[in-house]
PDB file of C-alpha atoms in Angstrom:
ATOM      1  CA  MET A 259      -0.885 -11.886  40.724  1.00 47.00           C
ATOM      2  CA  GLN A 260      -1.748 -11.285  37.394  1.00 54.00           C
ATOM      3  CA  ALA A 261      -4.996 -12.330  35.604  1.00 50.00           C
ATOM      4  CA  LYS A 262      -5.053 -13.869  32.557  1.00 53.00           C
ATOM      5  CA  LYS A 263      -5.516 -13.015  28.891  1.00 52.00           C
ATOM      6  CA  LEU A 264      -8.507 -14.425  27.691  1.00 44.00           C
ATOM      7  CA  LYS A 265      -8.697 -14.672  23.899  1.00 48.00           C
ATOM      8  CA  TYR A 266     -11.995 -14.873  22.209  1.00 38.00           C
ATOM      9  CA  GLY A 267     -12.771 -16.087  18.587  1.00 44.00           C
ATOM     10  CA  TYR A 268     -15.650 -17.137  16.734  1.00 42.00           C
ATOM     11  CA  VAL A 269     -16.191 -20.782  15.542  1.00 47.00           C
ATOM     12  CA  GLU A 270     -19.090 -21.772  13.548  1.00 57.00           C
ATOM     13  CA  TRP A 271     -20.345 -24.735  14.752  1.00 66.00           C
ATOM     14  CA  LEU A 272     -21.620 -27.068  12.040  1.00 74.00           C
ATOM     15  CA  SER A 273     -23.950 -30.050  12.579  1.00 82.00           C
ATOM     16  CA  ALA A 274     -22.834 -33.952  12.132  1.00 81.00           C
ATOM     17  CA  GLN A 275     -24.950 -34.088   9.156  1.00 86.00           C
ATOM     18  CA  GLU A 276     -23.129 -30.836   7.656  1.00 89.00           C
ATOM     19  CA  MET A 277     -19.517 -32.316   7.965  1.00 88.00           C
ATOM     20  CA  HIS A 278     -20.319 -35.555   6.305  1.00 89.00           C
ATOM     21  CA  GLU A 279     -22.078 -33.818   3.808  1.00 92.00           C
ATOM     22  CA  ASP A 280     -19.225 -31.817   3.322  1.00 92.00           C
ATOM     23  CA  THR A 281     -16.942 -34.864   3.386  1.00 94.00           C
ATOM     24  CA  LEU A 282     -18.219 -36.783   0.817  1.00 95.00           C
ATOM     25  CA  ARG A 283     -18.613 -33.798  -1.508  1.00 96.00           C
ATOM     26  CA  TRP A 284     -14.893 -33.634  -0.668  1.00 96.00           C
ATOM     27  CA  MET A 285     -14.267 -37.343  -1.491  1.00 96.00           C
ATOM     28  CA  SER A 286     -16.259 -36.671  -5.005  1.00 97.00           C
ATOM     29  CA  GLU A 287     -14.207 -33.815  -5.916  1.00 97.00           C
ATOM     30  CA  LEU A 288     -11.011 -35.656  -5.381  1.00 97.00           C
ATOM     31  CA  ASN A 289     -12.124 -38.794  -6.821  1.00 97.00           C
ATOM     32  CA  PHE A 290     -13.148 -36.852 -10.155  1.00 97.00           C
ATOM     33  CA  THR A 291      -9.618 -35.379  -9.883  1.00 97.00           C
ATOM     34  CA  ARG A 292      -7.965 -38.332  -9.924  1.00 96.00           C
ATOM     35  CA  ASP A 293      -9.720 -39.834 -12.989  1.00 96.00           C
ATOM     36  CA  GLU A 294      -9.138 -36.651 -14.555  1.00 95.00           C
ATOM     37  CA  GLN A 295      -5.251 -37.276 -14.122  1.00 95.00           C
ATOM     38  CA  LEU A 296      -5.400 -40.449 -15.675  1.00 94.00           C
ATOM     39  CA  PHE A 297      -6.583 -38.427 -18.702  1.00 95.00           C
ATOM     40  CA  LEU A 298      -4.378 -36.174 -18.472  1.00 93.00           C
ATOM     41  CA  ASN A 299      -1.436 -38.730 -18.151  1.00 93.00           C
ATOM     42  CA  ASN A 300      -2.946 -40.033 -21.570  1.00 94.00           C
ATOM     43  CA  LEU A 301      -2.929 -37.003 -23.249  1.00 92.00           C
ATOM     44  CA  ILE A 302       0.984 -36.331 -22.126  1.00 91.00           C
ATOM     45  CA  LYS A 303       1.722 -39.905 -23.461  1.00 92.00           C
ATOM     46  CA  SER A 304       0.176 -38.609 -26.832  1.00 91.00           C
ATOM     47  CA  TYR A 305       2.034 -35.770 -26.989  1.00 89.00           C
ATOM     48  CA  THR A 306       5.224 -36.708 -25.364  1.00 88.00           C
ATOM     49  CA  LEU A 307       7.686 -35.866 -28.731  1.00 87.00           C
ATOM     50  CA  GLU A 308       6.105 -32.685 -28.842  1.00 87.00           C
ATOM     51  CA  LEU A 309       6.657 -31.961 -25.093  1.00 86.00           C
ATOM     52  CA  THR A 310      10.375 -32.852 -25.274  1.00 87.00           C
ATOM     53  CA  ASP A 311      10.986 -29.838 -28.227  1.00 84.00           C
ATOM     54  CA  ALA A 312      13.285 -27.590 -26.804  1.00 82.00           C
ATOM     55  CA  LYS A 313      11.870 -24.808 -27.011  1.00 86.00           C
ATOM     56  CA  ILE A 314       8.826 -25.825 -24.587  1.00 88.00           C
ATOM     57  CA  PHE A 315      10.949 -28.442 -22.841  1.00 89.00           C
ATOM     58  CA  GLU A 316      11.555 -26.589 -19.899  1.00 91.00           C
ATOM     59  CA  GLU A 317       7.671 -25.485 -19.107  1.00 91.00           C
ATOM     60  CA  SER A 318       6.310 -28.878 -19.883  1.00 91.00           C
ATOM     61  CA  LYS A 319       9.059 -30.552 -17.581  1.00 92.00           C
ATOM     62  CA  LYS A 320       7.404 -28.078 -14.856  1.00 93.00           C
ATOM     63  CA  LEU A 321       3.765 -28.794 -15.632  1.00 93.00           C
ATOM     64  CA  ILE A 322       4.621 -32.973 -15.949  1.00 92.00           C
ATOM     65  CA  ASN A 323       6.427 -32.740 -12.542  1.00 95.00           C
ATOM     66  CA  GLY A 324       3.498 -30.547 -10.972  1.00 95.00           C
ATOM     67  CA  ILE A 325       0.815 -33.284 -12.011  1.00 94.00           C
ATOM     68  CA  LEU A 326       2.966 -36.052 -10.747  1.00 94.00           C
ATOM     69  CA  HIS A 327       3.334 -34.283  -7.320  1.00 96.00           C
ATOM     70  CA  ALA A 328      -0.405 -33.762  -7.401  1.00 96.00           C
ATOM     71  CA  GLU A 329      -0.935 -37.267  -7.969  1.00 95.00           C
ATOM     72  CA  LYS A 330       0.967 -38.103  -5.079  1.00 96.00           C
ATOM     73  CA  ASP A 331      -0.363 -35.508  -2.830  1.00 97.00           C
ATOM     74  CA  ILE A 332      -3.796 -36.672  -3.716  1.00 97.00           C
ATOM     75  CA  VAL A 333      -3.737 -39.688  -2.405  1.00 97.00           C
ATOM     76  CA  VAL A 334      -2.617 -38.362   1.184  1.00 97.00           C
ATOM     77  CA  LEU A 335      -5.577 -35.983   0.890  1.00 97.00           C
ATOM     78  CA  MET A 336      -8.262 -38.432   0.202  1.00 97.00           C
ATOM     79  CA  LYS A 337      -6.996 -40.941   3.466  1.00 97.00           C
ATOM     80  CA  ARG A 338      -6.796 -37.643   5.552  1.00 96.00           C
ATOM     81  CA  VAL A 339     -10.539 -37.068   4.100  1.00 96.00           C
ATOM     82  CA  GLN A 340     -11.069 -40.419   4.704  1.00 95.00           C
ATOM     83  CA  ALA A 341     -10.166 -40.941   8.086  1.00 93.00           C
ATOM     84  CA  HIS A 342     -11.691 -37.775   9.173  1.00 92.00           C
ATOM     85  CA  GLU A 343     -15.051 -39.247   7.858  1.00 91.00           C
ATOM     86  CA  ASN A 344     -14.582 -42.623  10.185  1.00 89.00           C
ATOM     87  CA  GLN A 345     -13.738 -40.416  12.987  1.00 87.00           C
ATOM     88  CA  LEU A 346     -17.222 -38.571  12.794  1.00 83.00           C
ATOM     89  CA  GLU A 347     -18.951 -40.918  15.533  1.00 81.00           C
ATOM     90  CA  ILE A 348     -17.040 -38.686  18.133  1.00 75.00           C
ATOM     91  CA  MET A 349     -19.590 -35.918  16.809  1.00 72.00           C
ATOM     92  CA  VAL A 350     -22.626 -38.032  17.469  1.00 72.00           C
ATOM     93  CA  ASN A 351     -22.659 -40.200  20.286  1.00 75.00           C
ATOM     94  CA  ASP A 352     -24.145 -39.164  23.571  1.00 66.00           C
ATOM     95  CA  VAL A 353     -21.033 -38.634  25.055  1.00 69.00           C
ATOM     96  CA  ASP A 354     -19.839 -35.453  25.936  1.00 70.00           C
ATOM     97  CA  GLU A 355     -16.029 -34.993  24.888  1.00 75.00           C
ATOM     98  CA  LEU A 356     -15.467 -31.335  24.523  1.00 81.00           C
ATOM     99  CA  LYS A 357     -11.897 -31.478  23.522  1.00 85.00           C
ATOM    100  CA  MET A 358     -12.153 -34.233  20.984  1.00 83.00           C
ATOM    101  CA  GLU A 359     -15.269 -32.586  19.321  1.00 81.00           C
ATOM    102  CA  LYS A 360     -13.027 -29.311  19.237  1.00 84.00           C
ATOM    103  CA  ALA A 361      -9.919 -31.047  17.885  1.00 86.00           C
ATOM    104  CA  TYR A 362     -12.524 -32.819  15.430  1.00 86.00           C
ATOM    105  CA  LEU A 363     -14.118 -29.390  14.282  1.00 87.00           C
ATOM    106  CA  GLU A 364     -10.611 -27.992  13.917  1.00 90.00           C
ATOM    107  CA  THR A 365      -9.264 -31.058  11.719  1.00 92.00           C
ATOM    108  CA  HIS A 366     -12.578 -30.328   9.736  1.00 91.00           C
ATOM    109  CA  TRP A 367     -11.565 -26.613   8.977  1.00 91.00           C
ATOM    110  CA  GLU A 368      -8.100 -27.425   8.134  1.00 94.00           C
ATOM    111  CA  LEU A 369      -9.435 -30.021   5.772  1.00 95.00           C
ATOM    112  CA  LEU A 370     -11.496 -27.803   4.469  1.00 94.00           C
ATOM    113  CA  ASN A 371      -8.553 -25.427   3.334  1.00 94.00           C
ATOM    114  CA  GLU A 372      -6.671 -28.255   1.950  1.00 96.00           C
ATOM    115  CA  THR A 373      -9.075 -29.731  -0.193  1.00 96.00           C
ATOM    116  CA  GLU A 374      -9.962 -25.983  -1.595  1.00 96.00           C
ATOM    117  CA  LYS A 375      -6.064 -25.176  -2.085  1.00 97.00           C
ATOM    118  CA  TYR A 376      -5.312 -28.508  -3.797  1.00 97.00           C
ATOM    119  CA  LEU A 377      -8.337 -28.057  -5.980  1.00 97.00           C
ATOM    120  CA  VAL A 378      -7.556 -24.271  -6.996  1.00 96.00           C
ATOM    121  CA  ASP A 379      -3.882 -25.497  -7.079  1.00 96.00           C
ATOM    122  CA  TYR A 380      -4.789 -28.122  -9.420  1.00 97.00           C
ATOM    123  CA  ARG A 381      -7.000 -26.424 -11.990  1.00 96.00           C
ATOM    124  CA  THR A 382      -4.228 -24.143 -12.191  1.00 96.00           C
ATOM    125  CA  LEU A 383      -1.929 -26.889 -12.848  1.00 95.00           C
ATOM    126  CA  LYS A 384      -4.801 -28.180 -15.611  1.00 95.00           C
ATOM    127  CA  LYS A 385      -5.384 -25.060 -17.184  1.00 96.00           C
ATOM    128  CA  ASN A 386      -1.757 -24.348 -18.005  1.00 95.00           C
ATOM    129  CA  LEU A 387      -1.067 -28.002 -19.229  1.00 94.00           C
ATOM    130  CA  PHE A 388      -4.061 -27.459 -21.546  1.00 94.00           C
ATOM    131  CA  GLU A 389      -2.834 -24.214 -22.940  1.00 94.00           C
ATOM    132  CA  LEU A 390       0.815 -26.020 -23.645  1.00 93.00           C
ATOM    133  CA  VAL A 391      -0.754 -28.894 -25.525  1.00 92.00           C
ATOM    134  CA  SER A 392      -2.770 -26.485 -27.423  1.00 92.00           C
ATOM    135  CA  LYS A 393      -0.083 -24.637 -28.551  1.00 90.00           C
ATOM    136  CA  VAL A 394       1.400 -28.121 -29.527  1.00 89.00           C
ATOM    137  CA  MET A 395      -1.343 -29.050 -31.769  1.00 89.00           C
ATOM    138  CA  LYS A 396      -1.398 -25.631 -33.300  1.00 88.00           C
ATOM    139  CA  ALA A 397       1.866 -25.985 -34.590  1.00 84.00           C
ATOM    140  CA  GLN A 398       1.193 -29.359 -35.794  1.00 82.00           C
ATOM    141  CA  LYS A 399      -1.229 -28.367 -37.586  1.00 81.00           C
ATOM    142  CA  GLN A 400       0.556 -25.154 -39.006  1.00 78.00           C
ATOM    143  CA  LYS A 401       3.205 -28.010 -39.836  1.00 75.00           C
ATOM    144  CA  ARG A 402       1.032 -30.217 -42.201  1.00 73.00           C
ATOM    145  CA  LEU A 403      -0.591 -27.095 -43.778  1.00 72.00           C
ATOM    146  CA  LEU A 404       2.869 -26.107 -44.874  1.00 71.00           C
ATOM    147  CA  ASN A 405       3.295 -29.429 -46.342  1.00 62.00           C
TER     148      ASN A 405
END
């Protein structure tokens, strides 16, 4: 008979209050990001003609597609975070449901990582768009000064 190999790991056990505060913070950041996306869409609309210039078309197309993809992803992520928040009752009821509580905690860590990754990727995308629009604005300004 062989002994089972035990796998040990350290998992920080957060309180229900801490997890609730995390999800509220995530939702706040994601809501702000959605508002920012509306601003970015208006910015793109304002400079559509300039962004279709042959010199920067591929770069602008890539960034705009990235923003559109981010807009779709944020909706899915927000629904997952909201569902996670709604299931917090598992952690606060007085019933010991260790498997469900462990699954909830694992989901919490997954959402933490997904949210952070999404926000970092989004900030990079936003930074690149601002740099591209700044380049377009400078080119416009130079053309006006030459005329």
